[in-house]
Amino acid sequence: MQTRVLTGITTTGTPHLGNYVGAIRPAIAASRRPEVDAFFFMADYHALIKSDDPARIERSRLEIAATWLAAGLDPKKVTFYRQSDIPEIPELTWFLTCVTAKGLLNRAHAYKAAVDKNTEANEDADAGVTAGLYMYPVLMAADILAFNAQQVPVGRDQIQHIEMARDIAQRFNHIYGREFFVQPEVVIEEQVATLPGLDGRKMSKSYDNTIPLFAGGAKQLRETIMRIVTDSRMPGEPKDPESSSLFTIFRAFASEAESAAFRRALEEGIGWGEAKQVLFERIEADVAPMRERYESLIAKPAAIEEILQEGARKARAIAGPKMAELRDAIGLRAMSSVTMHADHSRVLSKSVKSPRFASFRDTDGSFRFRLFSSEGDELLLSKSFKDPKAAGAVQKQLKSIGGSAVTLHSLPLSLVLELDGEPVASTPDYVDEMARDEALAYLREALDKLAAQGSE
Ligand code: TRP
């Protein structure tokens, strides 16, 4: 079983060394593990909340896509896409908005911080706060829930958002009576280093103390490293590795043995200038080959676009059927299915017949069954069971579960029925999505009828 791991990258800035060590490198390493089904996307709708500068949004999307690809993300293994290419996400955002308590959003840290700042400055509490900022957690919940992500690796500042996504998922499941959404779990990488910036505080764009990853090339990288703040010890004087940013940054790139050697050099009094040169060379050894790939990717934006379009296709193949299932569940159904629903119940109420199961032995010797509607239409075909008792037990469960409690996954033209998370039966293929959605209502109704009979 693979674990679905999903994370988003807000596309406002240009990646720096801290982003690489703290997020990009560990995420790509995790995505290579065979048991991981990774979904990485560019949160460009979230970016709009922070920036209204079209050029910056455009530039950042390109730079971030090229950075992740250059750093080794394999788009064949990872589903890599842009949020704004997935129309199911804003659609789901609205569905979730309608079950989210406004009070929950009032408690979001980012919103509260804005309100506190305004209150302190004697401004109106909501001055300068857009509805987009307020809704940020719901959009993020939709990012996660549309794909039933099980794990969401994020920074500590995002923990509350994942908790809110869990709350919102739970609320939706509760209201509509089924486990539509997996409860996502937050994953905080404790091992990952947070790099200090030029001034010793955490490297962050908001402190303006970052070291660029690719921008400006090797020259810029070296010049920036030379600006890292150190103490005033002279060459020859021993330096304390533990309190030196140089050492912390060095360690994030180096092996144990290399770090031990650098530690010794500092303790033995290497000059700061020379130490910075050593640090630069160590980082450059890792960054140079990536920078080369980055430059050639940036020069071919059409190729990146193609990769992202392919990613969007993969992502929508999951989110699309999910949304069809949700639309059905909340009552946004085709009118034609309502008519059929009505007709059908009339037939049923007049009819003495009920849906029925038919068991059979398949050519390979396995045991299977079909479920037919009272009109004799095939509704379901079970998977193969080795043991007739197992097939019988599933039939028994289907007889009592009822239409609203059963989990049905929509494929493009058919439906798969799951019990306890296992697919046990599927419908025939229908001609189009509308016919499939009609069949969904029809099947639920048949299961309700069976359950009603059982309890009579
Ligand atoms: N809010 C996240 C950040 O600023 C980015 C993000 C958007 C995200 N949607 C997400 C992260 C979904 C994880 C899952 O870092």
mmCIF file of N, CA, C and O and ligand atoms in Angstrom, residues 6-10 41 43 46 50 83 136 140 143-144 152-154 158 161-162, ligand 1:
data_model
loop_
_atom_site.group_PDB
_atom_site.id
_atom_site.type_symbol
_atom_site.label_atom_id
_atom_site.label_comp_id
_atom_site.label_asym_id
_atom_site.label_seq_id
_atom_site.Cartn_x
_atom_site.Cartn_y
_atom_site.Cartn_z
ATOM 1 N N LEU A 6 1.036 14.770 0.178
ATOM 2 C CA LEU A 6 0.751 15.932 -0.667
ATOM 3 C C LEU A 6 1.262 17.204 -0.014
ATOM 4 O O LEU A 6 1.116 17.389 1.187
ATOM 5 N N THR A 7 1.880 18.052 -0.814
ATOM 6 C CA THR A 7 2.234 19.368 -0.267
ATOM 7 C C THR A 7 2.213 20.446 -1.337
ATOM 8 O O THR A 7 2.380 20.159 -2.522
ATOM 9 N N GLY A 8 1.949 21.652 -0.892
ATOM 10 C CA GLY A 8 1.846 22.794 -1.806
ATOM 11 C C GLY A 8 2.950 23.796 -1.546
ATOM 12 O O GLY A 8 3.437 23.924 -0.430
ATOM 13 N N ILE A 9 3.330 24.498 -2.609
ATOM 14 C CA ILE A 9 4.377 25.511 -2.519
ATOM 15 C C ILE A 9 3.779 26.820 -3.018
ATOM 16 O O ILE A 9 3.365 26.901 -4.174
ATOM 17 N N THR A 10 3.717 27.812 -2.149
ATOM 18 C CA THR A 10 3.134 29.091 -2.562
ATOM 19 C C THR A 10 4.088 29.810 -3.506
ATOM 20 O O THR A 10 5.283 29.926 -3.214
ATOM 21 N N PHE A 41 2.367 20.415 -5.605
ATOM 22 C CA PHE A 41 1.752 21.378 -6.509
ATOM 23 C C PHE A 41 2.147 22.795 -6.151
ATOM 24 O O PHE A 41 2.541 23.087 -5.031
ATOM 25 N N ALA A 43 0.946 26.292 -5.315
ATOM 26 C CA ALA A 43 -0.267 26.900 -4.775
ATOM 27 C C ALA A 43 -0.369 28.331 -5.307
ATOM 28 O O ALA A 43 -0.146 29.300 -4.593
ATOM 29 N N HIS A 46 -3.205 30.439 -3.817
ATOM 30 C CA HIS A 46 -2.791 31.012 -2.530
ATOM 31 C C HIS A 46 -1.868 32.216 -2.753
ATOM 32 O O HIS A 46 -1.913 33.188 -2.004
ATOM 33 N N LYS A 50 -1.426 36.782 -1.480
ATOM 34 C CA LYS A 50 -0.276 37.548 -0.978
ATOM 35 C C LYS A 50 0.243 38.581 -1.959
ATOM 36 O O LYS A 50 0.973 39.490 -1.561
ATOM 37 N N GLN A 83 -2.029 24.344 -8.937
ATOM 38 C CA GLN A 83 -3.374 24.423 -8.346
ATOM 39 C C GLN A 83 -4.369 25.045 -9.336
ATOM 40 O O GLN A 83 -5.479 24.557 -9.493
ATOM 41 N N TYR A 136 -8.291 31.495 3.286
ATOM 42 C CA TYR A 136 -7.058 30.732 3.002
ATOM 43 C C TYR A 136 -7.132 29.292 3.514
ATOM 44 O O TYR A 136 -6.850 28.342 2.782
ATOM 45 N N MET A 140 -6.966 25.704 1.276
ATOM 46 C CA MET A 140 -5.923 24.725 1.576
ATOM 47 C C MET A 140 -6.534 23.362 1.923
ATOM 48 O O MET A 140 -6.006 22.321 1.521
ATOM 49 N N ASP A 143 -7.341 21.719 -1.309
ATOM 50 C CA ASP A 143 -6.128 21.174 -1.945
ATOM 51 C C ASP A 143 -5.861 19.756 -1.459
ATOM 52 O O ASP A 143 -5.441 18.890 -2.219
ATOM 53 N N ILE A 144 -6.044 19.590 -0.178
ATOM 54 C CA ILE A 144 -5.666 18.328 0.470
ATOM 55 C C ILE A 144 -6.762 17.278 0.286
ATOM 56 O O ILE A 144 -6.501 16.138 -0.093
ATOM 57 N N VAL A 152 0.582 15.215 5.060
ATOM 58 C CA VAL A 152 0.892 16.537 4.512
ATOM 59 C C VAL A 152 2.130 17.090 5.213
ATOM 60 O O VAL A 152 2.051 17.548 6.351
ATOM 61 N N PRO A 153 3.288 17.013 4.564
ATOM 62 C CA PRO A 153 4.495 17.574 5.176
ATOM 63 C C PRO A 153 4.491 19.091 5.028
ATOM 64 O O PRO A 153 4.357 19.599 3.923
ATOM 65 N N VAL A 154 4.609 19.792 6.134
ATOM 66 C CA VAL A 154 4.611 21.259 6.112
ATOM 67 C C VAL A 154 5.532 21.785 7.205
ATOM 68 O O VAL A 154 5.978 21.031 8.069
ATOM 69 N N GLN A 158 2.313 25.886 9.572
ATOM 70 C CA GLN A 158 1.141 25.419 8.823
ATOM 71 C C GLN A 158 0.317 24.380 9.582
ATOM 72 O O GLN A 158 -0.689 23.894 9.083
ATOM 73 N N HIS A 161 -3.371 24.947 9.921
ATOM 74 C CA HIS A 161 -4.137 24.773 8.688
ATOM 75 C C HIS A 161 -4.509 23.318 8.464
ATOM 76 O O HIS A 161 -5.595 23.016 7.971
ATOM 77 N N ILE A 162 -3.605 22.413 8.798
ATOM 78 C CA ILE A 162 -3.917 20.988 8.613
ATOM 79 C C ILE A 162 -4.981 20.569 9.625
ATOM 80 O O ILE A 162 -5.896 19.802 9.309
HETATM 81 N N1 TRP B 1 0.029 27.289 2.901
HETATM 82 C C1 TRP B 1 1.183 26.530 2.513
HETATM 83 C C2 TRP B 1 2.447 27.339 2.824
HETATM 84 O O1 TRP B 1 2.383 28.549 2.841
HETATM 85 C C3 TRP B 1 1.161 26.176 1.045
HETATM 86 C C4 TRP B 1 0.023 25.269 0.728
HETATM 87 C C5 TRP B 1 -1.101 25.585 0.047
HETATM 88 C C6 TRP B 1 -0.082 23.927 1.133
HETATM 89 N N2 TRP B 1 -1.926 24.507 -0.035
HETATM 90 C C7 TRP B 1 -1.339 23.467 0.622
HETATM 91 C C8 TRP B 1 0.743 23.062 1.845
HETATM 92 C C9 TRP B 1 -1.768 22.162 0.846
HETATM 93 C C10 TRP B 1 0.299 21.765 2.080
HETATM 94 C C11 TRP B 1 -0.946 21.328 1.574
HETATM 95 O O2 TRP B 1 3.469 26.750 3.055
#
